[in-house]
Every structure is written in structure tokens, then in C-alpha cells.
Amino acid sequence: MHTVEIAGSGQCYPCAPEQNLLRAMEALGQRGIPAGCRGGGCGVCKVRIEAGRYRTGKMSRACLSEAEEGEGLVLACKTYPDGDIRLRPVALLQRCLDRQRARQAASGGQE
């Protein structure tokens, strides 16, 4: 089991080597984590890997260019950890995490 840290959120979650990063997040019952097709074709779950080793499955070039992949961007639904990972949300995922954090603050962390 590997640990995945969502940079800037204070959140970590376990992820087995055969489990993709998105599926592991969903297994925690997290609300607000964006997911679309779950098959590498929509780009909704795009994240930047800041640290750690991983492998990826086939991802649509319409959603993730070779240049983006070279910069550490991946689709969470097609990325599998080979060790502990630190990822940073981009675009849609960052907005969802910001909303979740705001809801938790408003409810005194009781959510």
C-alpha cells in the first residue's frame, strides 16, 4: 500500500499498486472529487505529480498532450503508484477541493 498526498490540502489516502489514483480517492467516500468517464478519455481528473514513482495506462491525447505529460500532468484514472506519491490538483480538481475545504470550515470541521 502506498500513500498519496494531495499537496496543499492536508489530505492523504492509501492506494494499492493495482488501484488507480482516482479509484482510491473515490473509495474514501470523498465528495467533490471530479470524475468523468473514468477511462482516460475526458480529462476531468487531471493532476500534476510532484513527487513519487508511478506508471500510467493509455490516456487520450485530446485530454493530455505529450508536453503536459512531460511536465508531470497525468489523468488520475489512468495512473498507478509504484511508491508514495504527492500530487497537486489542477483546474477543476483544485476548485472542488477549495469548495470542500470552505464547506468544512463553515461547518466547524464536522462534515
mmCIF file of C-alpha atoms in Angstrom:
data_model
loop_
_atom_site.group_PDB
_atom_site.id
_atom_site.type_symbol
_atom_site.label_atom_id
_atom_site.label_comp_id
_atom_site.label_asym_id
_atom_site.label_seq_id
_atom_site.Cartn_x
_atom_site.Cartn_y
_atom_site.Cartn_z
ATOM 1 C CA MET A 1 0.000 0.000 0.000
ATOM 2 C CA HIS A 2 1.318 3.449 -0.924
ATOM 3 C CA THR A 3 0.402 6.865 0.431
ATOM 4 C CA VAL A 4 -0.910 9.572 -1.878
ATOM 5 C CA GLU A 5 -0.692 13.140 -0.599
ATOM 6 C CA ILE A 6 -2.840 15.855 -2.157
ATOM 7 C CA ALA A 7 -0.458 18.823 -1.914
ATOM 8 C CA GLY A 8 -1.887 21.928 -0.307
ATOM 9 C CA SER A 9 -4.931 20.143 1.115
ATOM 10 C CA GLY A 10 -3.561 18.326 4.129
ATOM 11 C CA GLN A 11 -5.187 15.141 2.803
ATOM 12 C CA CYS A 12 -3.504 11.776 2.298
ATOM 13 C CA TYR A 13 -5.020 8.469 1.295
ATOM 14 C CA PRO A 14 -3.827 4.902 0.760
ATOM 15 C CA CYS A 15 -3.578 3.473 -2.738
ATOM 16 C CA ALA A 16 -2.651 -0.076 -3.706
ATOM 17 C CA PRO A 17 -0.275 -0.539 -6.669
ATOM 18 C CA GLU A 18 -3.054 -2.099 -8.768
ATOM 19 C CA GLN A 19 -5.516 0.695 -7.919
ATOM 20 C CA ASN A 20 -5.594 3.928 -9.906
ATOM 21 C CA LEU A 21 -5.301 7.218 -8.042
ATOM 22 C CA LEU A 22 -8.885 8.264 -8.831
ATOM 23 C CA ARG A 23 -10.456 4.985 -7.689
ATOM 24 C CA ALA A 24 -8.535 5.160 -4.412
ATOM 25 C CA MET A 25 -9.816 8.710 -3.778
ATOM 26 C CA GLU A 26 -13.375 7.619 -4.521
ATOM 27 C CA ALA A 27 -13.039 4.629 -2.187
ATOM 28 C CA LEU A 28 -12.561 7.086 0.683
ATOM 29 C CA GLY A 29 -16.035 8.462 0.037
ATOM 30 C CA GLN A 30 -14.668 11.919 -0.716
ATOM 31 C CA ARG A 31 -17.222 14.323 -2.099
ATOM 32 C CA GLY A 32 -16.317 16.870 -4.715
ATOM 33 C CA ILE A 33 -13.503 14.950 -6.380
ATOM 34 C CA PRO A 34 -14.284 15.355 -10.067
ATOM 35 C CA ALA A 35 -14.605 12.244 -12.155
ATOM 36 C CA GLY A 36 -15.912 11.867 -15.640
ATOM 37 C CA CYS A 37 -15.568 8.831 -17.836
ATOM 38 C CA ARG A 38 -13.049 7.027 -15.562
ATOM 39 C CA GLY A 39 -11.438 5.664 -18.700
ATOM 40 C CA GLY A 40 -8.818 8.248 -19.696
ATOM 41 C CA GLY A 41 -10.948 9.972 -22.316
ATOM 42 C CA CYS A 42 -12.396 13.117 -20.715
ATOM 43 C CA GLY A 43 -9.543 14.794 -18.793
ATOM 44 C CA VAL A 44 -11.655 15.799 -15.788
ATOM 45 C CA CYS A 45 -9.324 14.070 -13.289
ATOM 46 C CA LYS A 46 -6.087 15.720 -14.497
ATOM 47 C CA VAL A 47 -3.467 16.159 -11.751
ATOM 48 C CA ARG A 48 0.227 17.071 -11.568
ATOM 49 C CA ILE A 49 2.550 14.523 -9.953
ATOM 50 C CA GLU A 50 5.057 16.489 -7.877
ATOM 51 C CA ALA A 51 6.938 13.565 -6.341
ATOM 52 C CA GLY A 52 6.986 9.803 -6.467
ATOM 53 C CA ARG A 53 7.119 6.938 -8.901
ATOM 54 C CA TYR A 54 4.126 5.859 -10.941
ATOM 55 C CA ARG A 55 3.031 4.222 -14.162
ATOM 56 C CA THR A 56 0.217 5.153 -16.487
ATOM 57 C CA GLY A 57 -2.215 3.421 -18.773
ATOM 58 C CA LYS A 58 -3.342 4.728 -22.133
ATOM 59 C CA MET A 59 -4.656 8.315 -21.951
ATOM 60 C CA SER A 60 -6.382 10.293 -24.689
ATOM 61 C CA ARG A 61 -4.060 12.837 -26.337
ATOM 62 C CA ALA A 62 -7.131 15.041 -26.767
ATOM 63 C CA CYS A 63 -7.154 15.357 -22.944
ATOM 64 C CA LEU A 64 -3.450 15.226 -22.163
ATOM 65 C CA SER A 65 -0.735 16.220 -24.619
ATOM 66 C CA GLU A 66 2.741 14.690 -24.664
ATOM 67 C CA ALA A 67 4.090 18.058 -23.497
ATOM 68 C CA GLU A 68 1.724 18.083 -20.495
ATOM 69 C CA GLU A 69 2.683 14.528 -19.642
ATOM 70 C CA GLY A 70 6.343 15.550 -19.835
ATOM 71 C CA GLU A 71 5.582 18.253 -17.251
ATOM 72 C CA GLY A 72 4.190 15.670 -14.807
ATOM 73 C CA LEU A 73 0.494 16.020 -15.664
ATOM 74 C CA VAL A 74 -1.476 12.768 -15.727
ATOM 75 C CA LEU A 75 -5.050 11.560 -15.586
ATOM 76 C CA ALA A 76 -5.702 10.135 -12.118
ATOM 77 C CA CYS A 77 -7.956 7.423 -13.572
ATOM 78 C CA LYS A 78 -5.024 6.021 -15.560
ATOM 79 C CA THR A 79 -2.205 6.465 -13.034
ATOM 80 C CA TYR A 80 -0.978 3.762 -10.652
ATOM 81 C CA PRO A 81 1.527 4.286 -7.806
ATOM 82 C CA ASP A 82 4.873 2.486 -7.669
ATOM 83 C CA GLY A 83 5.644 4.229 -4.358
ATOM 84 C CA ASP A 84 4.388 7.129 -2.282
ATOM 85 C CA ILE A 85 3.039 9.980 -4.430
ATOM 86 C CA ARG A 86 2.481 13.695 -3.955
ATOM 87 C CA LEU A 87 0.040 15.146 -6.447
ATOM 88 C CA ARG A 88 -1.223 18.663 -6.949
ATOM 89 C CA PRO A 89 -4.738 19.296 -8.179
ATOM 90 C CA VAL A 90 -5.131 21.349 -11.334
ATOM 91 C CA ALA A 91 -8.089 23.330 -12.601
ATOM 92 C CA LEU A 92 -11.348 21.503 -11.866
ATOM 93 C CA LEU A 93 -9.960 19.308 -9.082
ATOM 94 C CA GLN A 94 -8.457 22.327 -7.295
ATOM 95 C CA ARG A 95 -11.807 24.176 -7.384
ATOM 96 C CA CYS A 96 -13.599 21.123 -5.942
ATOM 97 C CA LEU A 97 -11.082 20.792 -3.110
ATOM 98 C CA ASP A 98 -11.362 24.526 -2.360
ATOM 99 C CA ARG A 99 -15.176 24.226 -2.123
ATOM 100 C CA GLN A 100 -14.875 21.161 0.113
ATOM 101 C CA ARG A 101 -12.451 22.991 2.424
ATOM 102 C CA ALA A 102 -14.796 26.013 2.596
ATOM 103 C CA ARG A 103 -17.776 23.759 3.498
ATOM 104 C CA GLN A 104 -15.748 22.063 6.227
ATOM 105 C CA ALA A 105 -14.647 25.421 7.657
ATOM 106 C CA ALA A 106 -18.223 26.706 7.629
ATOM 107 C CA SER A 107 -19.445 23.630 9.483
ATOM 108 C CA GLY A 108 -16.626 23.777 12.033
ATOM 109 C CA GLY A 109 -14.918 20.732 10.526
ATOM 110 C CA GLN A 110 -17.884 18.487 11.343
ATOM 111 C CA GLU A 111 -18.558 17.469 7.741
#
